[in-house]
């Protein structure tokens, strides 16, 4: 008998009928002899509806109260799923983030898990109960409710899998695995049998919304095998695990595209030592992640600095940069949201020179202008105009012949 | 500077606009120099919508999971109200039942408060914050979420007022006080300046839905002055307090009507000592309150026993009585939901004989048949056909000339 942690996303529990289906899936697994901990997201659009409600009151809710509000979404889900499982005759209990002992820091709306006191969870498992856990949430040591940021339920699931030393952490979603590109954009995209943690981490960071990046990092650090599967069918999904021979041989594993970036150009920044530090330190202190950065050549006494951030941090960044503009005598600040970041990811890239050049060539062949570039050992990203995004992904996918990656035939990789 | 506990019902916070209005009222009070603890119910129909959602999954949800589900309603309210208060520039924090330290027994869906650990609440008040508290909910000592039953937010408010030794507990609702009868039924109903705890307790128990009975009991036991007021205007409301000269002089204070009763007739109950005890003990053990009881004269070896219960306990009672019917060889059980209970309440009744007779005469004058009667020192209740309810209330109200009770002119009684 093994212990399995499953995570069901919002579309998997969008309505009572789907909740019943999820309950059947969990109970079936239990009957096969496994212990099941199911982590659940909020029903369908609940979180968006709650945020909309708060917008009718204020555009700047205190983040603590924001977390108080949106965390109710998952609490509704776990109660309903527990009812559905109980209706099938199985012993079950639902637990909130607080009850399951997920202790986080107090960085509301994007808190990080500090530790898990799993005594309650283990007590319930020892009574042979199915445990349904509210994803996305925790509490500070002062018992204030926190949320873990976009896709935080993935992190909840992986963290619990780690704490409980689970056999596998299954991520159920509305797609049946990880593809070489978003199948909605690229018809020929193929499903991957397996992918390494590092590749998945890059893809997740670069816009593939199947898994929260932090959850992949967590899984990598603790060696938790992830399985990405669809809750709507029983097809084998994609395993995320240590890099194997298969992954090492693939130069490019997938193409990702993110349209959540904002390009910010600081025009006419005085050319003084330490000034870039001052700017990026201020952003870092406000927990605003800066992604790509370029600094243009001198124009006399001043430089231009351009960088990208996630659009969810735009308002905060604006307030901060307005202040810095005065203090540092920056001539002008330009914000551009009409950008997209297309990226290729592959564990074998590091040993294959010329991969980046091939990507640039694919973009050039479509007359797509590259505004910024950043690279790591296993990825190349290009910032381009948002309107070119789909065309770019398609061209890159074709260029690396990713439509012919072997389709997963079973779940054993 | 005083400490005020306010409670806002669901209609007072039905939508973002009303929430903003409530926020203004609270902030105004704070600016006048009072410390404010605001207890809030779920937005408008939220609780009903959550229950409807659960019904799509099961008719018999485990009560623990039911509480997990419906308690989210108040959590949404407190977060939104705290956001609205913050938007007005005041320091504020919202607290769930768990965070505010309301410890209850584990009788889910109708839990009773065992104690309040108010250390967090007092800490926040000492920082001069407005504290917004989720009504209707608490936690067991095992940190399982409980709810306090219909109207439980009133109890939360009174319990906190007691614990904090508040000057007054103001109950804001959609009516502006306690009336001699429901103004929707009786046009001539007059608003009362003041009413005694005992009278209010009877009225609340008898169908006046303005206050939860348990909250009145609590207020009575601890001498907390209640003020019932409308959140839609600034009219003086009705004070609920120790009986004064005014109340003692009034023979009848009000007429109440409840249509939530079910009449259950056990036909042909064997005439054995202890059999009634067996029946009512079983109901009591299941926490089902029995209200009126009559036992008919013998028909040979058997009796008929008729009693009423609240319709929310119907399913449970049916299951239990079906079992008893077999065990005790009861001939037949008849359920009748087409009944209404009309009642008169008045602290002066006990010293005025003939009050009950006048009530019966008022009903007889309208050809209304009385099925059951029960009395206490300060009330008389009659069970009648549901279709006669409005007519009965009107006739009794006229008969005791309650339309001419002095209207409240200010809040100082």
Coordinates of N, CA, C and O in Angstrom, one line a residue, chain A residues 50-210:
Chain A
X50 N -14.3 36.3 -6.8 CA -14.0 36.9 -5.5 C -13.2 38.2 -5.7 O -13.4 39.2 -5.1
X51 N -12.2 38.1 -6.6 CA -11.3 39.2 -6.9 C -12.2 40.4 -7.5 O -12.1 41.5 -7.1
X52 N -13.1 40.0 -8.3 CA -14.0 41.0 -8.9 C -14.8 41.7 -7.8 O -15.0 42.9 -7.9
X53 N -15.3 40.9 -6.9 CA -16.1 41.5 -5.8 C -15.3 42.5 -5.0 O -15.7 43.6 -4.7
X54 N -14.0 42.1 -4.8 CA -13.1 43.1 -4.0 C -12.9 44.3 -4.8 O -12.7 45.4 -4.3
X55 N -12.8 44.2 -6.1 CA -12.5 45.4 -7.0 C -13.7 46.4 -6.9 O -13.5 47.6 -7.2
X56 N -14.9 45.9 -6.6 CA -16.0 46.8 -6.5 C -15.8 47.7 -5.2 O -16.5 48.7 -5.0
X57 N -15.0 47.2 -4.4 CA -14.7 48.0 -3.1 C -13.5 48.8 -3.2 O -13.4 49.9 -2.7
X58 N -12.4 48.2 -3.7 CA -11.1 48.9 -3.7 C -10.2 48.3 -4.8 O -10.3 47.1 -5.1
X59 N -9.3 49.1 -5.4 CA -8.3 48.6 -6.3 C -7.1 48.2 -5.5 O -6.2 47.5 -6.1
X60 N -7.0 48.6 -4.3 CA -5.8 48.3 -3.5 C -6.1 47.6 -2.2 O -6.0 48.2 -1.1
X61 N -6.6 46.4 -2.2 CA -7.0 45.8 -0.9 C -5.7 45.5 -0.1 O -4.7 45.1 -0.7
X62 N -5.8 45.6 1.2 CA -4.7 45.1 2.0 C -4.4 43.6 1.7 O -5.4 42.9 1.6
X63 N -3.2 43.2 1.5 CA -3.0 41.9 1.0 C -3.4 40.8 2.0 O -3.8 39.7 1.7
X64 N -3.3 41.2 3.3 CA -3.8 40.2 4.3 C -5.3 39.9 4.1 O -5.8 38.8 4.2
X65 N -6.1 41.0 3.8 CA -7.5 40.8 3.6 C -7.8 40.1 2.3 O -8.8 39.4 2.2
X66 N -7.0 40.4 1.3 CA -7.1 39.7 0.0 C -7.0 38.2 0.2 O -7.7 37.4 -0.3
X67 N -6.0 37.8 1.0 CA -5.8 36.4 1.3 C -7.0 35.8 2.1 O -7.4 34.7 1.8
X68 N -7.5 36.6 3.0 CA -8.6 36.2 3.8 C -9.8 35.9 2.8 O -10.5 34.9 3.0
X69 N -9.9 36.7 1.8 CA -11.0 36.6 0.9 C -10.8 35.4 0.0 O -11.7 34.5 -0.1
X70 N -9.7 35.4 -0.8 CA -9.6 34.4 -1.8 C -9.4 33.0 -1.3 O -9.8 32.0 -2.0
X71 N -8.9 32.8 -0.1 CA -8.7 31.5 0.5 C -10.0 30.8 0.7 O -10.0 29.5 0.9
X72 N -11.1 31.5 0.7 CA -12.4 30.8 0.9 C -12.7 29.9 -0.3 O -13.5 28.9 -0.1
X73 N -12.2 30.2 -1.5 CA -12.5 29.4 -2.7 C -12.1 28.0 -2.5 O -12.9 27.1 -2.7
X74 N -10.9 27.7 -1.9 CA -10.5 26.4 -1.7 C -11.2 25.7 -0.6 O -11.4 24.5 -0.6
X75 N -11.6 26.5 0.4 CA -12.4 25.9 1.5 C -13.7 25.3 1.0 O -14.2 24.3 1.5
X76 N -14.4 26.1 0.1 CA -15.6 25.6 -0.5 C -15.3 24.2 -1.2 O -16.0 23.3 -1.1
X77 N -14.3 24.2 -2.0 CA -13.9 23.0 -2.8 C -13.7 21.8 -1.9 O -14.3 20.7 -2.2
X78 N -12.9 21.9 -0.9 CA -12.6 20.7 -0.1 C -13.9 20.2 0.6 O -14.1 19.0 0.8
X79 N -14.7 21.1 1.1 CA -16.0 20.7 1.8 C -16.8 19.9 0.8 O -17.3 18.8 1.1
X80 N -17.0 20.5 -0.4 CA -17.9 19.8 -1.4 C -17.3 18.4 -1.8 O -18.0 17.4 -1.9
X81 N -15.9 18.4 -2.0 CA -15.3 17.1 -2.5 C -15.4 16.1 -1.3 O -15.7 14.9 -1.6
X82 N -15.3 16.5 -0.1 CA -15.4 15.6 1.0 C -16.8 15.1 1.1 O -17.0 13.9 1.4
X83 N -17.8 15.9 0.9 CA -19.2 15.5 0.8 C -19.4 14.4 -0.2 O -20.1 13.4 0.0
X84 N -18.8 14.7 -1.4 CA -19.0 13.7 -2.5 C -18.3 12.4 -2.2 O -18.9 11.3 -2.6
X85 N -17.2 12.4 -1.6 CA -16.5 11.2 -1.2 C -17.3 10.4 -0.2 O -17.4 9.2 -0.2
X86 N -17.8 11.2 0.8 CA -18.6 10.6 1.9 C -19.8 9.9 1.3 O -20.2 8.8 1.7
X87 N -20.4 10.5 0.3 CA -21.6 10.0 -0.4 C -21.3 8.6 -1.0 O -22.2 7.8 -1.2
X88 N -20.0 8.4 -1.4 CA -19.6 7.1 -2.0 C -19.2 6.1 -0.9 O -18.8 5.0 -1.2
X89 N -19.4 6.5 0.3 CA -19.3 5.5 1.4 C -17.9 5.4 2.0 O -17.6 4.5 2.8
X90 N -17.0 6.3 1.6 CA -15.6 6.3 2.2 C -15.4 7.3 3.3 O -16.0 8.4 3.3
X91 N -14.6 6.9 4.3 CA -14.3 7.8 5.4 C -13.4 8.9 4.8 O -12.4 8.7 4.1
X92 N -13.7 10.2 5.1 CA -13.0 11.3 4.5 C -13.1 12.5 5.5 O -14.0 12.6 6.3
X93 N -12.1 13.3 5.4 CA -12.1 14.6 6.2 C -11.4 15.7 5.3 O -10.4 15.4 4.6
X94 N -12.0 16.9 5.4 CA -11.3 18.0 4.7 C -10.5 18.8 5.7 O -10.9 18.9 6.8
X95 N -9.4 19.4 5.2 CA -8.6 20.2 6.0 C -8.2 21.5 5.3 O -7.9 21.5 4.1
X96 N -8.3 22.6 6.0 CA -7.9 23.9 5.4 C -6.3 24.0 5.6 O -5.7 23.1 6.2
X97 N -5.7 25.0 5.0 CA -4.3 25.2 5.1 C -3.9 25.3 6.5 O -2.8 24.7 7.0
X98 N -4.7 26.0 7.3 CA -4.4 26.1 8.8 C -4.5 24.7 9.5 O -3.6 24.4 10.2
X99 N -5.5 24.0 9.2 CA -5.7 22.7 9.8 C -4.7 21.7 9.5 O -4.3 20.8 10.2
X100 N -4.2 21.8 8.2 CA -3.2 20.8 7.8 C -1.8 21.2 8.2 O -0.8 20.5 8.0
X101 N -1.7 22.4 8.8 CA -0.4 22.8 9.5 C 0.6 23.3 8.5 O 1.8 23.2 8.7
X102 N 0.1 24.0 7.4 CA 1.1 24.6 6.5 C 1.4 26.0 7.0 O 0.6 26.9 6.9
X103 N 2.6 26.1 7.5 CA 3.1 27.4 8.1 C 3.9 28.1 7.1 O 4.9 27.6 6.5
X104 N 3.5 29.4 6.8 CA 4.3 30.2 5.8 C 4.9 31.4 6.4 O 4.6 31.8 7.6
X105 N 5.6 32.1 5.6 CA 6.0 33.5 6.0 C 4.8 34.4 5.9 O 3.8 34.0 5.5
X106 N 5.0 35.7 6.2 CA 3.9 36.6 6.1 C 3.8 37.5 4.9 O 3.2 38.5 4.9
X107 N 4.4 37.0 3.8 CA 4.4 37.7 2.5 C 3.1 37.4 1.8 O 3.0 36.5 1.0
X108 N 2.0 38.1 2.3 CA 0.7 37.8 1.8 C 0.5 37.8 0.3 O 1.2 38.6 -0.3
X109 N -0.2 36.9 -0.2 CA -0.6 36.8 -1.6 C 0.6 36.1 -2.4 O 0.3 35.6 -3.5
X110 N 1.7 36.0 -1.8 CA 2.8 35.1 -2.5 C 3.7 34.5 -1.4 O 4.9 34.6 -1.5
X111 N 3.0 34.0 -0.4 CA 3.8 33.4 0.8 C 4.6 32.2 0.4 O 4.2 31.5 -0.5
X112 N 5.6 31.9 1.2 CA 6.4 30.7 1.0 C 6.2 29.8 2.2 O 6.2 30.3 3.3
X113 N 6.2 28.5 2.0 CA 6.0 27.6 3.0 C 7.3 27.5 3.9 O 8.4 27.3 3.3
X114 N 7.2 27.7 5.2 CA 8.3 27.5 6.1 C 8.4 26.1 6.6 O 9.5 25.6 6.7
X115 N 7.3 25.6 7.1 CA 7.3 24.2 7.6 C 5.9 23.6 7.6 O 4.9 24.4 7.4
X116 N 5.8 22.4 7.7 CA 4.5 21.7 7.8 C 4.4 20.9 9.0 O 5.3 20.0 9.3
X117 N 3.4 21.2 9.9 CA 3.2 20.4 11.0 C 2.1 19.3 10.7 O 0.9 19.6 10.7
X118 N 2.5 18.2 10.2 CA 1.6 17.2 9.6 C 0.9 16.3 10.6 O 0.4 15.3 10.3
X119 N 1.0 16.6 11.9 CA 0.5 15.7 13.0 C -1.0 15.4 12.7 O -1.4 14.2 12.8
X120 N -1.8 16.4 12.4 CA -3.2 16.2 12.2 C -3.5 15.3 11.0 O -4.2 14.4 11.0
X121 N -2.8 15.7 9.9 CA -2.9 14.9 8.7 C -2.5 13.5 8.9 O -3.3 12.6 8.4
X122 N -1.4 13.2 9.6 CA -1.0 11.8 9.8 C -2.0 11.1 10.7 O -2.3 9.9 10.6
X123 N -2.6 11.8 11.7 CA -3.6 11.2 12.6 C -4.8 10.7 11.7 O -5.3 9.6 11.9
X124 N -5.2 11.6 10.8 CA -6.4 11.2 10.0 C -6.1 10.1 9.1 O -6.9 9.2 8.8
X125 N -4.9 10.1 8.5 CA -4.5 9.0 7.6 C -4.4 7.7 8.4 O -4.7 6.6 7.9
X126 N -4.0 7.8 9.6 CA -3.8 6.5 10.4 C -5.2 5.9 10.8 O -5.3 4.8 11.1
X127 N -6.3 6.8 10.6 CA -7.6 6.3 10.8 C -8.1 5.7 9.5 O -9.4 5.5 9.3
X128 N -7.3 5.7 8.5 CA -7.6 5.2 7.1 C -8.6 6.1 6.4 O -9.3 5.6 5.5
X129 N -8.5 7.3 6.7 CA -9.4 8.3 6.0 C -8.7 8.8 4.7 O -7.5 9.0 4.7
X130 N -9.5 9.2 3.8 CA -9.0 10.0 2.6 C -9.0 11.4 3.2 O -9.9 11.9 3.9
X131 N -7.9 12.1 2.9 CA -7.8 13.5 3.4 C -7.8 14.5 2.2 O -7.1 14.3 1.3
X132 N -8.7 15.4 2.3 CA -8.9 16.4 1.2 C -8.4 17.7 1.8 O -8.8 18.2 2.8
X133 N -7.4 18.3 1.1 CA -6.7 19.5 1.6 C -6.9 20.7 0.7 O -6.8 20.6 -0.5
X134 N -7.2 21.8 1.3 CA -7.3 23.1 0.6 C -5.9 23.5 0.1 O -5.0 23.7 0.9
X135 N -5.8 23.6 -1.3 CA -4.5 24.0 -1.8 C -4.3 25.5 -1.7 O -5.2 26.2 -1.2
X136 N -3.2 26.0 -2.1 CA -3.0 27.5 -2.3 C -2.9 28.3 -1.0 O -2.6 29.5 -1.1
X137 N -3.1 27.6 0.2 CA -3.2 28.4 1.4 C -2.4 27.9 2.5 O -2.1 26.7 2.6
X138 N -2.0 28.8 3.4 CA -1.4 28.4 4.7 C -1.7 29.4 5.7 O -2.6 30.2 5.6
X139 N -1.0 29.4 6.8 CA -1.1 30.4 7.9 C 0.3 30.8 8.4 O 1.2 30.0 8.3
X140 N 0.4 32.0 8.8 CA 1.6 32.5 9.5 C 1.6 31.9 10.9 O 0.6 31.3 11.3
X141 N 2.7 32.1 11.6 CA 2.8 31.6 12.9 C 1.8 32.3 13.8 O 1.4 31.8 14.9
X142 N 1.3 33.5 13.4 CA 0.3 34.2 14.1 C -1.2 33.8 13.7 O -2.1 34.5 14.1
X143 N -1.3 32.7 12.9 CA -2.6 32.2 12.5 C -3.3 33.1 11.5 O -4.5 33.1 11.4
X144 N -2.6 34.0 10.8 CA -3.2 34.8 9.7 C -3.1 34.0 8.4 O -2.1 33.3 8.1
X145 N -4.2 34.0 7.7 CA -4.3 33.2 6.5 C -3.5 33.8 5.4 O -3.5 35.0 5.1
X146 N -2.7 33.0 4.7 CA -1.8 33.4 3.6 C -2.2 32.6 2.3 O -2.8 31.5 2.5
X147 N -1.9 33.2 1.2 CA -2.0 32.3 0.0 C -0.6 32.3 -0.7 O 0.2 33.2 -0.5
X148 N -0.4 31.3 -1.5 CA 0.9 30.9 -2.1 C 1.2 31.5 -3.5 O 2.1 31.1 -4.1
X149 N 0.3 32.3 -4.0 CA 0.5 32.9 -5.3 C -0.1 32.0 -6.4 O -0.5 30.8 -6.1
X150 N -0.2 32.5 -7.6 CA -0.7 31.8 -8.7 C -0.3 30.3 -8.8 O 0.9 30.1 -8.8
X151 N -1.2 29.4 -8.9 CA -0.8 28.0 -9.1 C -0.3 27.4 -7.8 O 0.3 26.4 -7.8
X152 N -0.6 28.1 -6.6 CA 0.0 27.6 -5.4 C -0.4 26.3 -4.9 O 0.2 25.6 -4.1
X153 N -1.6 25.8 -5.5 CA -2.0 24.4 -5.1 C -1.0 23.4 -5.5 O -0.9 22.3 -4.8
X154 N -0.3 23.6 -6.6 CA 0.8 22.6 -7.0 C 1.8 22.6 -5.9 O 2.3 21.5 -5.5
X155 N 2.2 23.7 -5.3 CA 3.2 23.7 -4.3 C 2.7 23.0 -3.0 O 3.4 22.3 -2.4
X156 N 1.4 23.3 -2.7 CA 0.8 22.6 -1.5 C 1.0 21.1 -1.7 O 1.4 20.4 -0.8
X157 N 0.6 20.6 -2.9 CA 0.7 19.1 -3.2 C 2.1 18.6 -3.1 O 2.3 17.6 -2.4
X158 N 3.0 19.3 -3.7 CA 4.4 18.8 -3.7 C 5.0 18.9 -2.3 O 5.7 17.9 -1.8
X159 N 4.6 19.9 -1.6 CA 5.2 20.0 -0.2 C 4.6 18.9 0.7 O 5.4 18.3 1.5
X160 N 3.3 18.6 0.5 CA 2.8 17.5 1.3 C 3.4 16.2 0.9 O 3.6 15.3 1.8
X161 N 3.6 16.0 -0.4 CA 4.2 14.7 -0.9 C 5.5 14.6 -0.3 O 5.9 13.5 0.1
X162 N 6.3 15.7 -0.2 CA 7.6 15.6 0.4 C 7.5 15.2 1.9 O 8.2 14.3 2.4
X163 N 6.7 16.0 2.6 CA 6.6 15.8 4.0 C 6.1 14.3 4.4 O 6.6 13.7 5.3
X164 N 5.2 13.8 3.5 CA 4.7 12.5 3.8 C 5.5 11.4 3.1 O 5.1 10.2 3.2
X165 N 6.5 11.8 2.4 CA 7.3 10.8 1.6 C 6.4 10.0 0.7 O 6.5 8.7 0.7
X166 N 5.6 10.7 -0.1 CA 4.6 10.0 -1.0 C 5.4 9.3 -2.1 O 6.5 9.7 -2.5
X167 N 4.7 8.3 -2.7 CA 5.3 7.6 -3.8 C 5.4 8.5 -5.1 O 6.3 8.4 -5.8
X168 N 4.3 9.2 -5.3 CA 4.2 10.1 -6.4 C 3.3 11.2 -6.1 O 2.4 11.1 -5.3
X169 N 3.5 12.4 -6.8 CA 2.5 13.5 -6.6 C 1.9 13.6 -8.0 O 2.6 14.0 -9.0
X170 N 0.6 13.4 -8.1 CA -0.1 13.4 -9.4 C -0.8 14.8 -9.5 O -1.6 15.1 -8.7
X171 N -0.5 15.5 -10.6 CA -1.1 16.8 -10.8 C -2.2 16.6 -11.9 O -1.9 16.4 -13.1
X172 N -3.5 16.7 -11.5 CA -4.6 16.5 -12.4 C -5.0 17.9 -12.9 O -5.2 18.8 -12.1
X173 N -5.1 18.0 -14.2 CA -5.5 19.3 -14.8 C -6.3 19.1 -16.0 O -6.9 18.0 -16.2
X174 N -6.5 20.1 -16.9 CA -7.4 19.9 -18.0 C -6.6 19.5 -19.3 O -7.2 19.4 -20.3
X175 N -5.3 19.4 -19.2 CA -4.5 18.8 -20.3 C -3.9 17.5 -19.8 O -3.7 17.3 -18.6
X176 N -3.6 16.6 -20.7 CA -3.2 15.3 -20.3 C -1.7 15.1 -20.3 O -1.2 14.0 -20.3
X177 N -0.9 16.2 -20.1 CA 0.5 16.1 -20.0 C 1.2 17.3 -20.4 O 0.6 18.4 -20.7
X178 N 2.6 17.2 -20.5 CA 3.4 18.3 -21.0 C 3.6 18.2 -22.5 O 4.0 17.1 -22.9
X179 N 3.4 19.2 -23.3 CA 3.6 19.1 -24.7 C 4.8 19.9 -25.2 O 5.3 20.8 -24.4
X180 N 5.2 19.6 -26.4 CA 6.4 20.4 -26.9 C 6.0 21.8 -27.2 O 6.9 22.6 -27.3
X181 N 4.8 22.2 -27.2 CA 4.3 23.5 -27.3 C 2.8 23.5 -26.9 O 2.2 22.4 -26.8
X182 N 2.2 24.7 -26.7 CA 0.8 24.7 -26.3 C 0.0 24.2 -27.5 O 0.0 24.8 -28.6
X183 N -0.7 23.1 -27.3 CA -1.5 22.5 -28.4 C -2.5 23.4 -29.0 O -3.0 23.2 -30.1
X184 N -2.9 24.4 -28.2 CA -3.9 25.4 -28.7 C -3.3 26.3 -29.8 O -4.0 26.8 -30.6
X185 N -2.0 26.5 -29.7 CA -1.3 27.3 -30.7 C -0.7 26.5 -31.8 O -0.8 26.8 -33.0
X186 N -0.1 25.3 -31.4 CA 0.6 24.5 -32.4 C -0.1 23.2 -32.5 O 0.0 22.3 -31.6
X187 N -0.8 23.0 -33.6 CA -1.5 21.8 -33.8 C -0.7 20.5 -33.7 O -1.1 19.5 -33.2
X188 N 0.5 20.6 -34.3 CA 1.4 19.4 -34.4 C 2.2 19.1 -33.1 O 3.0 18.2 -33.0
X189 N 1.9 19.9 -32.0 CA 2.6 19.7 -30.7 C 2.5 18.2 -30.3 O 1.4 17.6 -30.4
X190 N 3.6 17.6 -29.8 CA 3.5 16.2 -29.3 C 3.6 16.2 -27.8 O 4.3 17.0 -27.2
X191 N 3.0 15.2 -27.2 CA 3.0 15.0 -25.7 C 4.3 14.3 -25.4 O 4.8 13.4 -26.0
X192 N 5.0 14.8 -24.3 CA 6.2 14.2 -23.8 C 5.9 13.1 -22.8 O 5.1 13.2 -22.0
X193 N 6.7 12.0 -23.0 CA 6.6 10.9 -22.0 C 7.2 11.4 -20.6 O 6.6 11.2 -19.6
X194 N 8.4 12.0 -20.7 CA 9.0 12.4 -19.5 C 9.8 13.7 -19.8 O 10.1 14.1 -20.9
X195 N 10.0 14.4 -18.7 CA 10.8 15.7 -18.8 C 11.5 15.9 -17.5 O 11.1 15.4 -16.5
X196 N 12.7 16.5 -17.6 CA 13.5 16.6 -16.4 C 13.0 17.8 -15.6 O 12.3 18.7 -16.1
X197 N 13.3 17.8 -14.3 CA 12.9 18.9 -13.4 C 13.4 20.2 -14.0 O 12.6 21.2 -14.0
X198 N 14.6 20.3 -14.4 CA 15.2 21.6 -14.8 C 14.5 22.1 -16.1 O 14.2 23.3 -16.2
X199 N 14.2 21.2 -17.0 CA 13.5 21.6 -18.2 C 12.1 22.1 -17.8 O 11.6 23.1 -18.3
X200 N 11.4 21.3 -16.9 CA 10.0 21.7 -16.5 C 10.1 23.1 -15.8 O 9.2 23.9 -16.0
X201 N 11.1 23.2 -15.0 CA 11.2 24.5 -14.3 C 11.3 25.7 -15.2 O 10.6 26.7 -15.1
X202 N 12.1 25.5 -16.3 CA 12.3 26.6 -17.2 C 10.9 26.8 -17.9 O 10.5 27.9 -18.1
X203 N 10.3 25.7 -18.4 CA 9.1 25.8 -19.1 C 8.0 26.5 -18.2 O 7.3 27.4 -18.7
X204 N 7.9 26.1 -17.0 CA 7.0 26.7 -16.1 C 7.2 28.2 -15.9 O 6.3 29.0 -15.9
X205 N 8.5 28.5 -15.7 CA 8.9 29.9 -15.6 C 8.6 30.7 -16.8 O 8.4 31.9 -16.8
X206 N 8.6 30.1 -17.9 CA 8.5 30.8 -19.2 C 7.1 30.8 -19.8 O 6.9 31.1 -20.9
X207 N 6.1 30.4 -19.0 CA 4.7 30.6 -19.4 C 3.9 29.3 -19.6 O 2.7 29.4 -19.8
X208 N 4.5 28.1 -19.5 CA 3.7 26.9 -19.5 C 2.9 26.9 -18.2 O 3.6 26.8 -17.1
X209 N 1.6 27.0 -18.2 CA 0.9 27.2 -17.0 C 0.4 25.9 -16.3 O -0.4 25.9 -15.4
X210 N 1.0 24.8 -16.7 CA 0.5 23.5 -16.2 C 1.0 23.4 -14.7 O 0.3 22.8 -13.9

